[in-house]
Short mmCIF file of C-alpha atoms in Angstrom, two decimals:
data_model
loop_
_atom_site.label_atom_id
_atom_site.label_comp_id
_atom_site.label_asym_id
_atom_site.label_seq_id
_atom_site.Cartn_x
_atom_site.Cartn_y
_atom_site.Cartn_z
CA MET A 137 -45.44 1.57 -25.63
CA LYS A 138 -43.83 3.86 -28.19
CA SER A 139 -45.27 3.40 -31.67
CA ARG A 140 -43.05 3.15 -34.71
CA ARG A 141 -42.94 6.12 -37.07
CA SER A 142 -44.67 5.84 -40.42
CA ALA A 143 -42.30 5.45 -43.37
CA LEU A 144 -41.71 8.61 -45.38
CA THR A 145 -43.18 8.44 -48.90
CA PRO A 146 -42.83 10.66 -51.99
CA ARG A 147 -46.46 11.70 -51.52
CA MET A 148 -45.67 12.95 -48.02
CA ILE A 149 -42.71 14.92 -49.37
CA ALA A 150 -44.93 16.50 -52.05
CA ALA A 151 -47.56 17.42 -49.45
CA TYR A 152 -44.92 19.04 -47.20
CA CYS A 153 -43.44 21.05 -50.05
CA GLU A 154 -46.83 22.28 -51.08
CA LYS A 155 -47.82 23.29 -47.57
CA ARG A 156 -44.55 24.54 -46.05
CA LEU A 157 -42.35 25.62 -48.97
CA GLN A 158 -44.79 26.88 -51.60
CA PRO A 159 -45.58 30.11 -49.67
CA PHE A 160 -41.87 31.14 -49.50
CA PHE A 161 -40.30 29.84 -52.71
CA SER A 162 -41.09 30.11 -56.38
CA SER A 163 -42.60 27.19 -58.27
CA HIS A 164 -39.23 26.45 -59.88
CA GLU A 165 -37.47 26.42 -56.50
CA VAL A 166 -40.12 24.21 -54.90
CA GLU A 167 -39.96 21.79 -57.82
CA SER A 168 -36.14 21.56 -57.56
CA LEU A 169 -36.26 20.99 -53.80
CA GLN A 170 -39.00 18.36 -54.12
CA ARG A 171 -37.15 16.41 -56.86
CA HIS A 172 -33.98 16.56 -54.78
CA LEU A 173 -35.70 15.21 -51.66
CA MET A 174 -37.37 12.37 -53.58
CA ALA A 175 -34.09 11.45 -55.24
CA LEU A 176 -32.32 11.27 -51.86
CA LEU A 177 -35.07 9.05 -50.50
CA GLU A 178 -35.02 6.74 -53.53
CA ARG A 179 -31.23 6.35 -53.50
CA CYS A 180 -31.09 6.08 -49.69
CA GLU A 181 -28.58 8.92 -49.73
CA TYR A 182 -28.22 11.18 -46.71
CA PRO A 183 -28.41 14.96 -47.17
CA THR A 184 -25.27 16.97 -46.56
CA TYR A 185 -24.99 18.25 -42.99
CA LYS A 186 -22.61 20.38 -41.03
CA GLY A 187 -22.86 18.95 -37.59
CA SER A 188 -26.56 18.63 -36.86
CA ARG A 189 -27.64 21.36 -39.27
CA LEU A 190 -28.35 21.18 -42.97
CA ASP A 191 -25.46 22.42 -45.14
CA ILE A 192 -27.20 25.23 -46.98
CA HIS A 193 -24.22 26.10 -49.20
CA ALA A 194 -23.81 22.50 -50.40
CA LEU A 195 -27.55 22.32 -51.11
CA ALA A 196 -27.43 25.57 -53.05
CA ASP A 197 -24.50 24.32 -55.14
CA ASP A 198 -26.29 21.05 -55.93
CA LEU A 199 -29.53 22.72 -57.03
CA GLY A 200 -28.14 25.95 -58.44
CA LEU A 201 -30.23 28.07 -56.06
CA ASP A 202 -29.45 31.16 -54.02
CA ALA A 203 -27.75 30.18 -50.77
CA HIS A 204 -28.88 33.32 -48.96
CA ARG A 205 -32.49 32.69 -49.86
CA LEU A 206 -32.29 29.08 -48.66
CA ALA A 207 -30.64 30.15 -45.40
CA THR A 208 -33.49 32.55 -44.73
CA GLU A 209 -35.98 29.68 -44.81
CA ARG A 210 -33.83 27.16 -42.96
CA SER A 211 -36.58 26.62 -40.36
CA ASN A 212 -38.86 25.29 -43.11
CA LEU A 213 -36.19 23.23 -44.90
CA GLN A 214 -34.58 21.56 -41.90
CA PRO A 215 -37.62 19.46 -40.82
CA ILE A 216 -38.16 17.75 -44.18
CA PHE A 217 -34.46 17.03 -44.69
CA ASP A 218 -34.31 15.60 -41.14
CA ALA A 219 -37.31 13.43 -41.98
CA VAL A 220 -35.50 12.06 -45.04
CA SER A 221 -32.43 11.25 -42.93
CA ARG A 222 -34.51 9.44 -40.32
CA SER A 223 -36.35 7.46 -43.00
CA ILE A 224 -33.06 6.35 -44.59
CA ALA A 225 -31.71 5.34 -41.20
CA ASP A 226 -34.85 3.33 -40.41
CA THR A 227 -34.67 1.62 -43.80
CA SER A 228 -31.06 0.56 -43.24
CA MET A 229 -31.87 -0.82 -39.77
CA HIS A 230 -35.22 -2.42 -40.67
CA PRO A 231 -35.32 -3.49 -44.35
CA ASP A 232 -38.81 -3.67 -45.77
CA THR A 233 -40.55 -6.99 -46.17
CA MET A 234 -40.37 -6.78 -49.94
CA GLY A 235 -36.62 -6.63 -49.77
CA ARG A 236 -36.51 -9.64 -47.50
CA ARG A 237 -38.85 -11.62 -49.70
CA ALA A 238 -36.78 -10.84 -52.75
CA SER A 239 -33.72 -12.34 -51.10
CA ARG A 240 -35.50 -15.63 -50.37
CA PRO A 241 -35.38 -18.43 -52.94
CA GLN A 242 -38.51 -18.46 -55.06
CA GLU A 243 -40.77 -21.46 -54.86
CA ALA A 244 -41.29 -23.36 -58.07
CA ARG A 245 -44.66 -23.13 -59.75
CA PRO A 246 -46.66 -26.30 -60.34
CA ASP A 247 -45.99 -26.15 -64.09
CA GLU A 248 -42.25 -25.62 -63.63
CA GLN A 249 -39.82 -28.48 -63.30
CA VAL A 250 -37.29 -28.19 -60.53
CA PRO A 251 -33.89 -29.44 -61.64
CA GLU A 252 -32.81 -32.39 -59.56
CA ARG A 253 -29.56 -32.24 -57.70
CA SER A 254 -26.87 -34.39 -59.16
CA SER A 255 -26.36 -37.60 -57.22
CA GLU A 256 -22.85 -38.00 -58.57
CA ARG A 257 -20.29 -38.09 -55.82
CA LEU A 258 -17.50 -35.58 -55.89
CA PRO A 259 -14.04 -36.85 -56.72
CA GLU A 260 -12.10 -38.01 -53.71
CA ASP A 261 -9.54 -35.21 -54.03
CA ARG A 262 -12.28 -32.59 -54.00
CA LYS A 263 -14.44 -34.15 -51.26
CA ARG A 264 -11.69 -34.33 -48.67
CA ARG A 265 -9.68 -31.22 -48.28
CA GLY A 266 -6.94 -30.46 -45.83
CA LYS A 267 -4.01 -32.46 -44.59
CA GLN A 268 -4.43 -36.24 -44.86
CA HIS A 269 -3.49 -38.54 -41.98
CA ARG A 270 -0.09 -40.12 -42.41
CA PRO A 271 -0.25 -43.92 -42.67
CA VAL A 272 1.42 -45.91 -39.92
CA VAL A 273 4.31 -48.11 -41.11
CA GLU A 274 5.24 -50.98 -38.83
CA PHE A 275 9.01 -50.70 -39.30
CA PRO A 276 9.99 -47.36 -40.90
CA ASP A 277 13.39 -47.13 -42.54
CA PRO A 278 15.92 -44.85 -40.84
CA LEU A 279 17.07 -41.74 -42.65
CA GLN A 280 20.55 -42.11 -41.14
CA SER A 281 22.29 -45.08 -39.58
CA LYS A 282 24.73 -43.28 -37.26
CA TRP A 283 23.94 -40.94 -34.39
CA ASP A 284 25.53 -39.42 -31.30
CA GLN A 285 24.41 -40.87 -28.01
CA PRO A 286 21.88 -38.44 -26.38
CA SER A 287 22.31 -37.29 -22.83
CA ASP A 288 18.76 -37.91 -21.56
CA PHE A 289 15.62 -39.82 -22.34
CA GLY A 290 13.71 -36.97 -23.97
CA ALA A 291 16.60 -36.24 -26.33
CA ALA A 292 16.85 -39.95 -27.19
CA LEU A 293 13.15 -40.20 -28.02
CA ARG A 294 13.27 -37.06 -30.17
CA LEU A 295 16.45 -38.19 -31.89
CA HIS A 296 15.22 -41.59 -33.02
CA SER A 297 11.74 -40.42 -34.02
CA LYS A 298 13.33 -37.69 -36.14
CA ARG A 299 15.92 -40.16 -37.46
CA HIS A 300 13.04 -42.23 -38.86
CA GLY A 301 11.21 -39.19 -40.27
CA GLU A 302 8.46 -39.23 -37.65
CA SER A 303 7.14 -36.87 -35.01
CA ILE A 304 6.39 -37.77 -31.40
CA TYR A 305 2.73 -37.20 -32.23
CA HIS A 306 2.84 -39.76 -35.06
CA LEU A 307 4.87 -42.19 -32.95
CA TYR A 308 2.06 -42.20 -30.38
CA ASN A 309 -0.38 -43.38 -33.06
CA ALA A 310 2.01 -46.17 -34.00
CA VAL A 311 2.91 -47.70 -30.62
CA VAL A 312 0.17 -46.78 -28.11
CA GLY A 313 -3.13 -48.67 -28.14
CA ASN A 314 -6.51 -47.67 -26.78
CA ASP A 315 -6.23 -50.18 -23.92
CA ASP A 316 -2.85 -48.93 -22.73
CA GLY A 317 -4.30 -46.03 -20.76
CA ILE A 318 -1.56 -43.60 -21.83
CA LYS A 319 -2.78 -40.16 -22.84
CA ARG A 320 -1.31 -38.41 -25.83
CA SER A 321 -0.29 -35.44 -23.67
CA THR A 322 1.64 -37.79 -21.39
CA PHE A 323 3.43 -39.37 -24.33
CA LEU A 324 4.28 -35.98 -25.82
CA GLY A 325 5.67 -35.01 -22.42
CA TRP A 326 8.30 -37.73 -22.74
CA GLY A 327 9.74 -35.96 -25.75
CA ARG A 328 9.72 -32.64 -23.92
CA ARG A 329 11.49 -34.18 -20.91
CA LYS A 330 8.60 -33.24 -18.64
CA THR A 331 7.99 -36.82 -17.49
CA ALA A 332 10.18 -39.87 -17.69
CA PRO A 333 8.45 -43.24 -18.24
CA ALA A 334 8.45 -45.24 -15.03
CA ALA A 335 5.31 -47.38 -14.80
CA PRO A 336 5.53 -50.93 -16.14
CA ILE A 337 3.12 -50.14 -19.00
CA CYS A 338 5.39 -47.27 -19.99
CA LEU A 339 8.38 -49.62 -20.07
CA ASP A 340 6.33 -51.93 -22.27
CA ILE A 341 5.69 -49.07 -24.70
CA LEU A 342 9.40 -48.26 -24.71
CA GLY A 343 10.01 -51.87 -25.77
CA ARG A 344 7.63 -51.39 -28.68
CA ILE A 345 9.54 -48.30 -29.79
CA GLU A 346 12.83 -50.20 -29.55
CA ARG A 347 11.48 -52.99 -31.77
CA ARG A 348 9.96 -50.48 -34.19
CA TYR A 349 13.20 -48.56 -34.59
CA ARG A 350 15.35 -51.76 -34.43
CA LEU A 351 17.18 -50.57 -31.32
CA PRO A 352 18.84 -52.92 -28.83
CA ALA A 353 16.49 -54.31 -26.22
CA GLY A 354 16.57 -52.14 -23.12
CA TYR A 355 18.09 -49.21 -25.02
CA PHE A 356 15.78 -46.58 -23.48
CA SER A 357 16.18 -48.15 -20.03
CA SER A 358 19.87 -47.27 -20.18
CA VAL A 359 19.10 -43.55 -20.55
CA PRO A 360 19.57 -41.69 -17.21
CA ALA A 361 16.02 -40.37 -17.12
CA VAL A 362 14.67 -43.94 -16.87
CA ALA A 363 16.86 -44.95 -13.96
CA GLY A 364 13.88 -44.92 -11.55
CA ARG A 365 11.51 -47.87 -11.43
CA SER A 366 7.85 -47.33 -10.77
CA SER A 367 6.08 -48.83 -7.82
CA GLY A 368 2.70 -48.05 -9.35
CA SER A 369 0.79 -51.29 -9.77
CA CYS A 370 -2.74 -52.28 -8.89
CA GLU A 371 -1.41 -55.56 -7.36
CA LEU A 372 0.44 -53.58 -4.68
CA ASP A 373 -2.46 -51.46 -3.41
CA ASP A 374 -2.62 -53.30 -0.08
CA MET A 375 0.97 -52.39 0.76
CA THR A 376 2.31 -49.19 2.24
CA ALA A 377 4.31 -46.83 0.08
CA ALA A 378 7.56 -47.86 1.79
CA GLU A 379 6.84 -51.55 1.19
CA ARG A 380 6.05 -50.92 -2.47
CA ARG A 381 9.29 -49.00 -2.96
CA ARG A 382 11.31 -51.88 -1.48
CA LEU A 383 9.47 -54.58 -3.40
CA VAL A 384 9.40 -52.99 -6.83
CA TRP A 385 13.16 -53.27 -7.24
CA HIS A 386 12.83 -57.06 -7.18
CA LEU A 387 10.01 -57.26 -9.75
CA PRO A 388 10.75 -58.07 -13.41
CA ASP A 389 9.91 -55.59 -16.15
CA ASP A 390 7.06 -57.75 -17.45
CA PHE A 391 5.50 -58.26 -13.99
CA ARG A 392 2.20 -56.58 -14.91
CA ARG A 393 1.76 -58.77 -17.96
CA ARG A 394 2.29 -62.02 -16.05
CA SER A 395 -0.55 -64.21 -14.82
CA LYS A 396 -1.80 -64.11 -11.23
CA THR A 397 -0.23 -67.51 -10.60
CA GLU A 398 3.19 -66.15 -11.51
CA LYS A 399 2.67 -62.91 -9.56
CA ARG A 400 1.57 -64.48 -6.30
CA PRO A 401 4.94 -65.97 -5.19
CA ARG A 402 6.73 -62.67 -5.78
CA LEU A 403 4.18 -60.79 -3.64
CA SER A 404 4.41 -63.20 -0.74
CA PRO A 405 5.87 -61.88 2.57
CA GLY A 406 9.61 -62.19 2.79
CA PHE A 407 10.18 -62.35 -0.98
CA ALA A 408 12.03 -59.02 -1.13
CA THR A 409 14.25 -59.91 1.86
CA SER A 410 15.04 -63.37 0.51
CA SER A 411 15.99 -61.90 -2.84
#
């Protein structure tokens, strides 16, 4: 397992300068180089490089030293400047524990009183942000009383919801209950003309919309997209698809909501032919 390098310290820089630089530079030059290296380490500032090599001319300009003399001893300068760069990189990737502890909240001493958090509740307008849900009105007032007759069911649904200042999304919240078994995506599809309501429960919901918008009873049933009648009903599961299609034309719109006693005669054999 590879061991982690020891962190570079000012003492290590001083020892390197004394051992490796003192024999080749004057005391003034060594002192300038040592102060510069320690300052870089303290500020976590990288030395100036050209590619992978130390920029001797930039170093000479910073310290006011002879560039030619520094270039002659590059082999002694490069290792210590590389060590400073590695130490700075390690510090940025692995902050010391003191730095991490300083960022943590300090624990209160026994003799210090910790201020209690206010138990006052925030004002309602500050506590709840964002768009509020629109309240559901039972019978919204129309924004206009006259309209052109739409050509299909989806256009009719969009027209009257918009005429009352509502969206199809909001209309779903107003007329569809949890027990109806109609998904929101299905209801939104009516307004996009993807699906036309055909099942008896869907016709029941259309009746609710007609009452809500004060439309004539059976208004949506007169739209071409609702010309088909659904044969989907749990009471007809024992019949074949052809039999259900023949029988459903003779069933009233409120057949699903009727009691079993009222349903039984209409499901008896020969009812469709006798009708």
